[in-house]
Amino acid sequence: MSAPEVSTPVIPVPLFLLAATALMPCGALAQDRGDMPETSDRPMHYESARQHEGEPPSVENPPVPEGMTLEEAFKYAETPPPSDYPRTVPDDRVYVFTFIEQLEYRLEADDASDHLGWEAQGWVGKDFHKFWWKQEGEAVFEGTDEGESETDLLYSRLITPFWNLQAGVQYANGWEGGSYEDRWSAVAGVQGLAPYKFELDNALYLSEDGDVTVEFEGEYDLRITQRLVLQPRAELAVAAQDISERSLGAGLTDVSLDLRLRYEIRREFAPYVGIRYRTLTGETEDIADAAGQESDFLYFMGGLRFAF
């Protein structure tokens, strides 16, 4: 018995499609796709020519006039830009910045004495390497003539996008009742912007007498409105050993807590009011109590903050 025959289905193809395919020029599909042969004399835009050769498009030169051949386009790319073409962005400039963060009148609540306080910093340099300076101090301008100031002269190196490693020297001086004392210290620290926009400035000091102290400083800007800003701030000081000439004991020596409310007339200029609480702690508090001195201080403040 023979096997049954299996017929293969035939899919009808319209005759007009076959005729259209047969009559179509061989290069038509290639031209529709934009794949033009290199030997063609058809004008090409400069950018299309570069992409055809496998090179990325350039944005450094102005557009090439229409009508150029492939060879003319590449010769055009080798010519310098016209004299009126914009210059490249300068990325190696020297920057100068000065920031007067605190210039304020302080009224001590207990004895109503008047104090002038200030804190400023600034830098000169490029993106990665800067000369950085810091200056802060306080002076009593009513009653006893006394005060103190500290000046840091630092080399600063950008180590991450938001952190600077700093090293240098500090000159500190203090005066009271006609006596004057000063000291030099080596400084090493880091300063930058922590996650959630906390600004931190931490430094270690080694004095000429071999005394080691560390200072921690942090602040945060809480924007109530676009111009009204509340800034809490904290400062902590630690001594590695007893320093009798400065009336400091080993460990945590003092803590300062500030709260300032400023109104930014401009970002670079803002008046403010605030309050500060400062307390001596640990062995330093014991030294002050033994000498009959106060260990807690409360100040009311008003001042200006500006930058240029």
Short mmCIF file of the C-alpha atoms (twelve columns), coordinates in Angstrom:
data_MODEL
# 
_entry.id   MODEL 
# 
loop_
_atom_site.group_PDB 
_atom_site.id 
_atom_site.type_symbol 
_atom_site.label_atom_id 
_atom_site.label_alt_id 
_atom_site.label_comp_id 
_atom_site.label_asym_id 
_atom_site.label_seq_id 
_atom_site.Cartn_x 
_atom_site.Cartn_y 
_atom_site.Cartn_z 
_atom_site.pdbx_PDB_model_num 
ATOM 1   C CA . MET A 1   0.000  0.000  0.000   1 
ATOM 2   C CA . SER A 2   1.576  3.301  -1.065  1 
ATOM 3   C CA . ALA A 3   1.876  6.273  1.329   1 
ATOM 4   C CA . PRO A 4   -0.619 9.040  0.834   1 
ATOM 5   C CA . GLU A 5   0.655  12.105 -0.938  1 
ATOM 6   C CA . VAL A 6   1.083  15.263 1.210   1 
ATOM 7   C CA . SER A 7   0.530  18.504 -0.600  1 
ATOM 8   C CA . THR A 8   2.529  21.599 0.412   1 
ATOM 9   C CA . PRO A 9   0.388  24.702 0.776   1 
ATOM 10  C CA . VAL A 10  1.269  27.488 -1.605  1 
ATOM 11  C CA . ILE A 11  1.148  31.041 -0.240  1 
ATOM 12  C CA . PRO A 12  0.047  33.338 -2.981  1 
ATOM 13  C CA . VAL A 13  2.247  36.419 -3.527  1 
ATOM 14  C CA . PRO A 14  0.723  39.338 -5.358  1 
ATOM 15  C CA . LEU A 15  2.377  39.781 -8.713  1 
ATOM 16  C CA . PHE A 16  2.657  43.541 -8.328  1 
ATOM 17  C CA . LEU A 17  4.987  43.131 -5.250  1 
ATOM 18  C CA . LEU A 18  7.319  40.899 -7.231  1 
ATOM 19  C CA . ALA A 19  7.344  43.332 -10.077 1 
ATOM 20  C CA . ALA A 20  8.056  46.309 -7.819  1 
ATOM 21  C CA . THR A 21  10.955 44.515 -6.170  1 
ATOM 22  C CA . ALA A 22  12.474 43.523 -9.472  1 
ATOM 23  C CA . LEU A 23  12.259 47.047 -10.857 1 
ATOM 24  C CA . MET A 24  13.651 48.799 -7.713  1 
ATOM 25  C CA . PRO A 25  17.279 50.129 -8.086  1 
ATOM 26  C CA . CYS A 26  19.847 48.249 -6.045  1 
ATOM 27  C CA . GLY A 27  21.069 51.366 -4.170  1 
ATOM 28  C CA . ALA A 28  17.643 52.723 -3.283  1 
ATOM 29  C CA . LEU A 29  17.329 50.850 0.003   1 
ATOM 30  C CA . ALA A 30  20.817 51.872 1.060   1 
ATOM 31  C CA . GLN A 31  20.144 55.510 0.313   1 
ATOM 32  C CA . ASP A 32  16.848 55.420 2.231   1 
ATOM 33  C CA . ARG A 33  18.735 54.127 5.280   1 
ATOM 34  C CA . GLY A 34  21.373 56.829 4.955   1 
ATOM 35  C CA . ASP A 35  24.158 54.262 4.357   1 
ATOM 36  C CA . MET A 36  25.783 56.093 1.482   1 
ATOM 37  C CA . PRO A 37  29.010 54.603 0.050   1 
ATOM 38  C CA . GLU A 38  32.243 56.467 0.805   1 
ATOM 39  C CA . THR A 39  32.907 57.057 -2.912  1 
ATOM 40  C CA . SER A 40  29.679 58.971 -3.409  1 
ATOM 41  C CA . ASP A 41  29.934 62.648 -4.307  1 
ATOM 42  C CA . ARG A 42  26.669 63.398 -2.560  1 
ATOM 43  C CA . PRO A 43  27.114 66.408 -0.158  1 
ATOM 44  C CA . MET A 44  27.178 65.396 3.494   1 
ATOM 45  C CA . HIS A 45  27.015 67.414 6.690   1 
ATOM 46  C CA . TYR A 46  30.223 67.325 8.688   1 
ATOM 47  C CA . GLU A 47  28.660 65.582 11.672  1 
ATOM 48  C CA . SER A 48  27.124 62.888 9.466   1 
ATOM 49  C CA . ALA A 49  30.497 62.313 7.845   1 
ATOM 50  C CA . ARG A 50  32.190 61.821 11.229  1 
ATOM 51  C CA . GLN A 51  29.524 59.377 12.340  1 
ATOM 52  C CA . HIS A 52  29.846 57.500 9.060   1 
ATOM 53  C CA . GLU A 53  33.555 57.000 9.781   1 
ATOM 54  C CA . GLY A 54  32.812 55.739 13.298  1 
ATOM 55  C CA . GLU A 55  33.910 58.899 15.128  1 
ATOM 56  C CA . PRO A 56  31.774 60.636 17.758  1 
ATOM 57  C CA . PRO A 57  30.161 63.943 16.811  1 
ATOM 58  C CA . SER A 58  32.085 67.064 17.783  1 
ATOM 59  C CA . VAL A 59  30.634 70.142 19.418  1 
ATOM 60  C CA . GLU A 60  33.881 72.110 19.422  1 
ATOM 61  C CA . ASN A 61  33.543 73.536 15.900  1 
ATOM 62  C CA . PRO A 62  30.748 75.488 14.237  1 
ATOM 63  C CA . PRO A 63  28.524 73.721 11.680  1 
ATOM 64  C CA . VAL A 64  30.092 73.040 8.293   1 
ATOM 65  C CA . PRO A 65  28.456 74.793 5.337   1 
ATOM 66  C CA . GLU A 66  26.319 72.528 3.216   1 
ATOM 67  C CA . GLY A 67  27.767 71.313 -0.058  1 
ATOM 68  C CA . MET A 68  31.100 69.928 1.192   1 
ATOM 69  C CA . THR A 69  32.337 66.523 0.203   1 
ATOM 70  C CA . LEU A 70  33.616 64.007 2.735   1 
ATOM 71  C CA . GLU A 71  37.267 64.939 2.175   1 
ATOM 72  C CA . GLU A 72  36.539 68.646 2.412   1 
ATOM 73  C CA . ALA A 73  34.690 68.103 5.699   1 
ATOM 74  C CA . PHE A 74  37.673 66.415 7.325   1 
ATOM 75  C CA . LYS A 75  40.037 69.129 6.097   1 
ATOM 76  C CA . TYR A 76  37.690 71.685 7.581   1 
ATOM 77  C CA . ALA A 77  37.826 69.898 10.948  1 
ATOM 78  C CA . GLU A 78  41.617 70.319 11.044  1 
ATOM 79  C CA . THR A 79  41.471 74.096 10.685  1 
ATOM 80  C CA . PRO A 80  41.427 76.250 13.851  1 
ATOM 81  C CA . PRO A 81  38.111 77.839 14.893  1 
ATOM 82  C CA . PRO A 82  37.341 81.354 13.696  1 
ATOM 83  C CA . SER A 83  38.503 84.328 15.764  1 
ATOM 84  C CA . ASP A 84  34.962 85.182 16.890  1 
ATOM 85  C CA . TYR A 85  34.256 81.640 18.159  1 
ATOM 86  C CA . PRO A 86  33.732 81.463 21.991  1 
ATOM 87  C CA . ARG A 87  36.721 80.448 24.070  1 
ATOM 88  C CA . THR A 88  36.774 77.249 26.113  1 
ATOM 89  C CA . VAL A 89  35.532 77.313 29.712  1 
ATOM 90  C CA . PRO A 90  38.385 78.296 32.093  1 
ATOM 91  C CA . ASP A 91  38.862 75.410 34.541  1 
ATOM 92  C CA . ASP A 92  42.151 76.467 36.134  1 
ATOM 93  C CA . ARG A 93  41.302 79.853 37.618  1 
ATOM 94  C CA . VAL A 94  42.489 81.315 40.921  1 
ATOM 95  C CA . TYR A 95  39.574 82.055 43.269  1 
ATOM 96  C CA . VAL A 96  39.476 84.488 46.214  1 
ATOM 97  C CA . PHE A 97  36.755 84.309 48.880  1 
ATOM 98  C CA . THR A 98  36.206 85.999 52.248  1 
ATOM 99  C CA . PHE A 99  33.452 84.996 54.656  1 
ATOM 100 C CA . ILE A 100 32.721 86.989 57.825  1 
ATOM 101 C CA . GLU A 101 30.498 84.448 59.527  1 
ATOM 102 C CA . GLN A 102 30.153 86.307 62.832  1 
ATOM 103 C CA . LEU A 103 30.602 89.966 63.629  1 
ATOM 104 C CA . GLU A 104 28.448 90.431 66.690  1 
ATOM 105 C CA . TYR A 105 27.722 92.238 69.903  1 
ATOM 106 C CA . ARG A 106 27.417 89.877 72.877  1 
ATOM 107 C CA . LEU A 107 25.719 90.844 76.115  1 
ATOM 108 C CA . GLU A 108 26.476 88.532 79.024  1 
ATOM 109 C CA . ALA A 109 23.317 87.905 81.005  1 
ATOM 110 C CA . ASP A 110 24.862 87.659 84.500  1 
ATOM 111 C CA . ASP A 111 27.028 90.783 84.729  1 
ATOM 112 C CA . ALA A 112 25.713 92.654 81.653  1 
ATOM 113 C CA . SER A 113 29.245 93.131 80.290  1 
ATOM 114 C CA . ASP A 114 29.667 94.035 76.627  1 
ATOM 115 C CA . HIS A 115 31.663 91.762 74.324  1 
ATOM 116 C CA . LEU A 116 32.646 92.033 70.684  1 
ATOM 117 C CA . GLY A 117 32.927 88.644 68.992  1 
ATOM 118 C CA . TRP A 118 34.005 87.706 65.506  1 
ATOM 119 C CA . GLU A 119 34.740 84.683 63.366  1 
ATOM 120 C CA . ALA A 120 35.923 84.767 59.757  1 
ATOM 121 C CA . GLN A 121 37.617 82.605 57.163  1 
ATOM 122 C CA . GLY A 122 38.608 82.721 53.520  1 
ATOM 123 C CA . TRP A 123 40.852 81.269 50.868  1 
ATOM 124 C CA . VAL A 124 42.947 81.966 47.814  1 
ATOM 125 C CA . GLY A 125 43.653 79.238 45.293  1 
ATOM 126 C CA . LYS A 126 42.367 76.867 42.656  1 
ATOM 127 C CA . ASP A 127 39.910 73.989 42.876  1 
ATOM 128 C CA . PHE A 128 42.208 71.493 44.602  1 
ATOM 129 C CA . HIS A 129 44.930 73.537 46.303  1 
ATOM 130 C CA . LYS A 130 44.225 76.619 48.436  1 
ATOM 131 C CA . PHE A 131 45.773 78.860 51.031  1 
ATOM 132 C CA . TRP A 132 43.089 78.945 53.754  1 
ATOM 133 C CA . TRP A 133 42.961 81.337 56.698  1 
ATOM 134 C CA . LYS A 134 40.702 81.442 59.757  1 
ATOM 135 C CA . GLN A 135 40.387 84.089 62.439  1 
ATOM 136 C CA . GLU A 136 38.217 84.261 65.545  1 
ATOM 137 C CA . GLY A 137 38.246 86.083 68.839  1 
ATOM 138 C CA . GLU A 138 36.443 88.020 71.517  1 
ATOM 139 C CA . ALA A 139 37.162 91.272 73.306  1 
ATOM 140 C CA . VAL A 140 35.556 93.011 76.272  1 
ATOM 141 C CA . PHE A 141 35.203 96.722 75.536  1 
ATOM 142 C CA . GLU A 142 33.564 97.788 78.803  1 
ATOM 143 C CA . GLY A 143 35.303 97.466 82.149  1 
ATOM 144 C CA . THR A 144 38.398 95.257 82.222  1 
ATOM 145 C CA . ASP A 145 40.483 95.309 79.085  1 
ATOM 146 C CA . GLU A 146 40.695 91.655 78.138  1 
ATOM 147 C CA . GLY A 147 40.265 89.380 75.151  1 
ATOM 148 C CA . GLU A 148 41.716 86.639 73.007  1 
ATOM 149 C CA . SER A 149 42.123 85.758 69.340  1 
ATOM 150 C CA . GLU A 150 43.259 82.821 67.211  1 
ATOM 151 C CA . THR A 151 44.572 82.930 63.639  1 
ATOM 152 C CA . ASP A 152 45.050 79.802 61.523  1 
ATOM 153 C CA . LEU A 153 47.200 79.834 58.379  1 
ATOM 154 C CA . LEU A 154 46.617 76.616 56.458  1 
ATOM 155 C CA . TYR A 155 47.315 74.712 53.281  1 
ATOM 156 C CA . SER A 156 44.067 73.093 52.114  1 
ATOM 157 C CA . ARG A 157 43.757 70.141 49.724  1 
ATOM 158 C CA . LEU A 158 40.427 68.983 48.294  1 
ATOM 159 C CA . ILE A 159 40.319 65.204 48.913  1 
ATOM 160 C CA . THR A 160 36.654 64.520 48.004  1 
ATOM 161 C CA . PRO A 161 34.016 66.728 46.362  1 
ATOM 162 C CA . PHE A 162 32.881 68.013 49.800  1 
ATOM 163 C CA . TRP A 163 35.909 67.637 52.096  1 
ATOM 164 C CA . ASN A 164 39.200 69.501 52.529  1 
ATOM 165 C CA . LEU A 165 42.271 68.238 54.346  1 
ATOM 166 C CA . GLN A 166 44.066 71.128 56.049  1 
ATOM 167 C CA . ALA A 167 47.445 71.603 57.715  1 
ATOM 168 C CA . GLY A 168 49.412 74.611 58.907  1 
ATOM 169 C CA . VAL A 169 50.048 76.762 61.971  1 
ATOM 170 C CA . GLN A 170 48.005 78.736 64.477  1 
ATOM 171 C CA . TYR A 171 48.968 81.917 66.291  1 
ATOM 172 C CA . ALA A 172 46.916 82.532 69.447  1 
ATOM 173 C CA . ASN A 173 47.143 85.431 71.850  1 
ATOM 174 C CA . GLY A 174 45.341 86.664 74.928  1 
ATOM 175 C CA . TRP A 175 45.484 89.784 77.054  1 
ATOM 176 C CA . GLU A 176 44.088 90.800 80.442  1 
ATOM 177 C CA . GLY A 177 44.886 93.711 82.732  1 
ATOM 178 C CA . GLY A 178 48.020 94.724 80.869  1 
ATOM 179 C CA . SER A 179 49.505 91.209 80.639  1 
ATOM 180 C CA . TYR A 180 49.899 89.567 77.239  1 
ATOM 181 C CA . GLU A 181 50.516 85.951 76.278  1 
ATOM 182 C CA . ASP A 182 50.839 84.227 72.931  1 
ATOM 183 C CA . ARG A 183 51.648 80.785 71.547  1 
ATOM 184 C CA . TRP A 184 52.229 78.960 68.270  1 
ATOM 185 C CA . SER A 185 50.713 75.574 67.404  1 
ATOM 186 C CA . ALA A 186 50.836 73.128 64.532  1 
ATOM 187 C CA . VAL A 187 47.401 72.369 63.043  1 
ATOM 188 C CA . ALA A 188 45.910 69.384 61.194  1 
ATOM 189 C CA . GLY A 189 42.234 69.043 60.423  1 
ATOM 190 C CA . VAL A 190 39.380 68.338 58.046  1 
ATOM 191 C CA . GLN A 191 36.581 70.666 57.000  1 
ATOM 192 C CA . GLY A 192 33.597 69.975 54.804  1 
ATOM 193 C CA . LEU A 193 29.955 69.159 54.281  1 
ATOM 194 C CA . ALA A 194 28.619 65.958 55.871  1 
ATOM 195 C CA . PRO A 195 25.495 64.099 54.686  1 
ATOM 196 C CA . TYR A 196 22.237 66.020 55.257  1 
ATOM 197 C CA . LYS A 197 24.233 69.289 54.853  1 
ATOM 198 C CA . PHE A 198 25.887 69.474 58.255  1 
ATOM 199 C CA . GLU A 199 28.930 71.752 58.051  1 
ATOM 200 C CA . LEU A 200 31.825 70.382 60.127  1 
ATOM 201 C CA . ASP A 201 35.226 71.804 61.024  1 
ATOM 202 C CA . ASN A 202 37.481 69.591 63.157  1 
ATOM 203 C CA . ALA A 203 41.113 70.326 64.020  1 
ATOM 204 C CA . LEU A 204 43.945 68.992 66.178  1 
ATOM 205 C CA . TYR A 205 46.503 71.407 67.683  1 
ATOM 206 C CA . LEU A 206 50.019 70.670 68.941  1 
ATOM 207 C CA . SER A 207 51.402 73.699 70.787  1 
ATOM 208 C CA . GLU A 208 55.038 74.734 71.019  1 
ATOM 209 C CA . ASP A 209 54.990 73.411 74.620  1 
ATOM 210 C CA . GLY A 210 53.819 69.958 73.468  1 
ATOM 211 C CA . ASP A 211 50.196 70.372 74.577  1 
ATOM 212 C CA . VAL A 212 47.584 68.576 72.447  1 
ATOM 213 C CA . THR A 213 44.036 69.901 72.066  1 
ATOM 214 C CA . VAL A 214 41.201 69.053 69.701  1 
ATOM 215 C CA . GLU A 215 38.280 71.232 68.634  1 
ATOM 216 C CA . PHE A 216 35.035 70.091 67.019  1 
ATOM 217 C CA . GLU A 217 32.606 72.489 65.383  1 
ATOM 218 C CA . GLY A 218 29.333 71.777 63.596  1 
ATOM 219 C CA . GLU A 219 26.408 73.808 62.310  1 
ATOM 220 C CA . TYR A 220 23.255 73.371 60.254  1 
ATOM 221 C CA . ASP A 221 21.095 75.814 58.283  1 
ATOM 222 C CA . LEU A 222 17.376 75.253 58.739  1 
ATOM 223 C CA . ARG A 223 15.500 77.335 56.172  1 
ATOM 224 C CA . ILE A 224 12.179 78.609 57.488  1 
ATOM 225 C CA . THR A 225 11.624 80.641 54.318  1 
ATOM 226 C CA . GLN A 226 13.817 81.551 51.355  1 
ATOM 227 C CA . ARG A 227 15.319 84.403 53.390  1 
ATOM 228 C CA . LEU A 228 14.757 83.479 57.040  1 
ATOM 229 C CA . VAL A 229 17.284 80.906 58.319  1 
ATOM 230 C CA . LEU A 230 17.665 79.340 61.773  1 
ATOM 231 C CA . GLN A 231 21.175 78.067 62.470  1 
ATOM 232 C CA . PRO A 232 21.956 75.814 65.447  1 
ATOM 233 C CA . ARG A 233 25.669 75.459 66.149  1 
ATOM 234 C CA . ALA A 234 27.819 73.478 68.587  1 
ATOM 235 C CA . GLU A 235 31.491 73.698 69.611  1 
ATOM 236 C CA . LEU A 236 33.396 71.224 71.775  1 
ATOM 237 C CA . ALA A 237 36.994 71.421 73.020  1 
ATOM 238 C CA . VAL A 238 39.095 68.547 74.369  1 
ATOM 239 C CA . ALA A 239 42.541 68.605 76.009  1 
ATOM 240 C CA . ALA A 240 44.782 65.543 76.053  1 
ATOM 241 C CA . GLN A 241 46.450 66.609 79.321  1 
ATOM 242 C CA . ASP A 242 46.253 69.245 82.058  1 
ATOM 243 C CA . ILE A 243 47.383 72.682 80.866  1 
ATOM 244 C CA . SER A 244 47.821 74.784 83.993  1 
ATOM 245 C CA . GLU A 245 48.832 78.024 82.261  1 
ATOM 246 C CA . ARG A 246 45.520 77.972 80.350  1 
ATOM 247 C CA . SER A 247 43.445 76.687 83.316  1 
ATOM 248 C CA . LEU A 248 42.453 73.563 81.371  1 
ATOM 249 C CA . GLY A 249 42.040 70.029 82.694  1 
ATOM 250 C CA . ALA A 250 42.377 66.809 80.740  1 
ATOM 251 C CA . GLY A 251 39.292 65.638 78.881  1 
ATOM 252 C CA . LEU A 252 36.342 67.647 77.623  1 
ATOM 253 C CA . THR A 253 37.017 71.241 78.666  1 
ATOM 254 C CA . ASP A 254 34.030 73.291 77.461  1 
ATOM 255 C CA . VAL A 255 30.895 73.181 75.328  1 
ATOM 256 C CA . SER A 256 29.242 76.070 73.467  1 
ATOM 257 C CA . LEU A 257 25.719 75.901 72.023  1 
ATOM 258 C CA . ASP A 258 24.538 78.720 69.748  1 
ATOM 259 C CA . LEU A 259 21.248 79.485 68.053  1 
ATOM 260 C CA . ARG A 260 21.112 82.290 65.467  1 
ATOM 261 C CA . LEU A 261 18.190 83.534 63.409  1 
ATOM 262 C CA . ARG A 262 19.234 85.518 60.332  1 
ATOM 263 C CA . TYR A 263 17.428 87.304 57.554  1 
ATOM 264 C CA . GLU A 264 19.235 87.125 54.223  1 
ATOM 265 C CA . ILE A 265 18.721 90.451 52.495  1 
ATOM 266 C CA . ARG A 266 21.028 88.851 49.985  1 
ATOM 267 C CA . ARG A 267 22.815 85.526 50.234  1 
ATOM 268 C CA . GLU A 268 26.005 87.481 50.883  1 
ATOM 269 C CA . PHE A 269 24.567 89.832 53.507  1 
ATOM 270 C CA . ALA A 270 22.381 88.958 56.492  1 
ATOM 271 C CA . PRO A 271 21.738 90.546 59.913  1 
ATOM 272 C CA . TYR A 272 20.909 88.153 62.755  1 
ATOM 273 C CA . VAL A 273 20.046 87.777 66.416  1 
ATOM 274 C CA . GLY A 274 20.899 84.858 68.636  1 
ATOM 275 C CA . ILE A 275 21.666 83.290 71.982  1 
ATOM 276 C CA . ARG A 276 24.706 81.370 73.272  1 
ATOM 277 C CA . TYR A 277 25.171 79.069 76.209  1 
ATOM 278 C CA . ARG A 278 28.739 78.099 77.179  1 
ATOM 279 C CA . THR A 279 29.736 75.809 80.036  1 
ATOM 280 C CA . LEU A 280 33.014 74.461 81.387  1 
ATOM 281 C CA . THR A 281 33.086 70.728 82.036  1 
ATOM 282 C CA . GLY A 282 35.100 68.060 83.841  1 
ATOM 283 C CA . GLU A 283 38.385 69.016 85.456  1 
ATOM 284 C CA . THR A 284 38.291 72.441 83.803  1 
ATOM 285 C CA . GLU A 285 35.080 73.214 85.696  1 
ATOM 286 C CA . ASP A 286 36.723 72.114 88.937  1 
ATOM 287 C CA . ILE A 287 39.686 74.423 88.291  1 
ATOM 288 C CA . ALA A 288 37.332 77.374 87.695  1 
ATOM 289 C CA . ASP A 289 35.300 76.617 90.835  1 
ATOM 290 C CA . ALA A 290 38.480 76.398 92.930  1 
ATOM 291 C CA . ALA A 291 39.569 79.810 91.638  1 
ATOM 292 C CA . GLY A 292 36.157 81.340 92.406  1 
ATOM 293 C CA . GLN A 293 35.314 81.854 88.732  1 
ATOM 294 C CA . GLU A 294 32.087 81.180 86.898  1 
ATOM 295 C CA . SER A 295 31.687 78.024 84.827  1 
ATOM 296 C CA . ASP A 296 28.395 78.798 83.033  1 
ATOM 297 C CA . PHE A 297 27.804 81.712 80.667  1 
ATOM 298 C CA . LEU A 298 24.729 82.951 78.815  1 
ATOM 299 C CA . TYR A 299 24.946 85.566 76.046  1 
ATOM 300 C CA . PHE A 300 22.425 87.443 73.916  1 
ATOM 301 C CA . MET A 301 23.773 88.367 70.490  1 
ATOM 302 C CA . GLY A 302 23.101 90.534 67.476  1 
ATOM 303 C CA . GLY A 303 25.313 90.966 64.457  1 
ATOM 304 C CA . LEU A 304 26.016 90.736 60.756  1 
ATOM 305 C CA . ARG A 305 27.076 87.914 58.451  1 
ATOM 306 C CA . PHE A 306 28.490 88.761 55.018  1 
ATOM 307 C CA . ALA A 307 30.749 87.454 52.289  1 
ATOM 308 C CA . PHE A 308 32.633 88.858 49.315  1 
# 
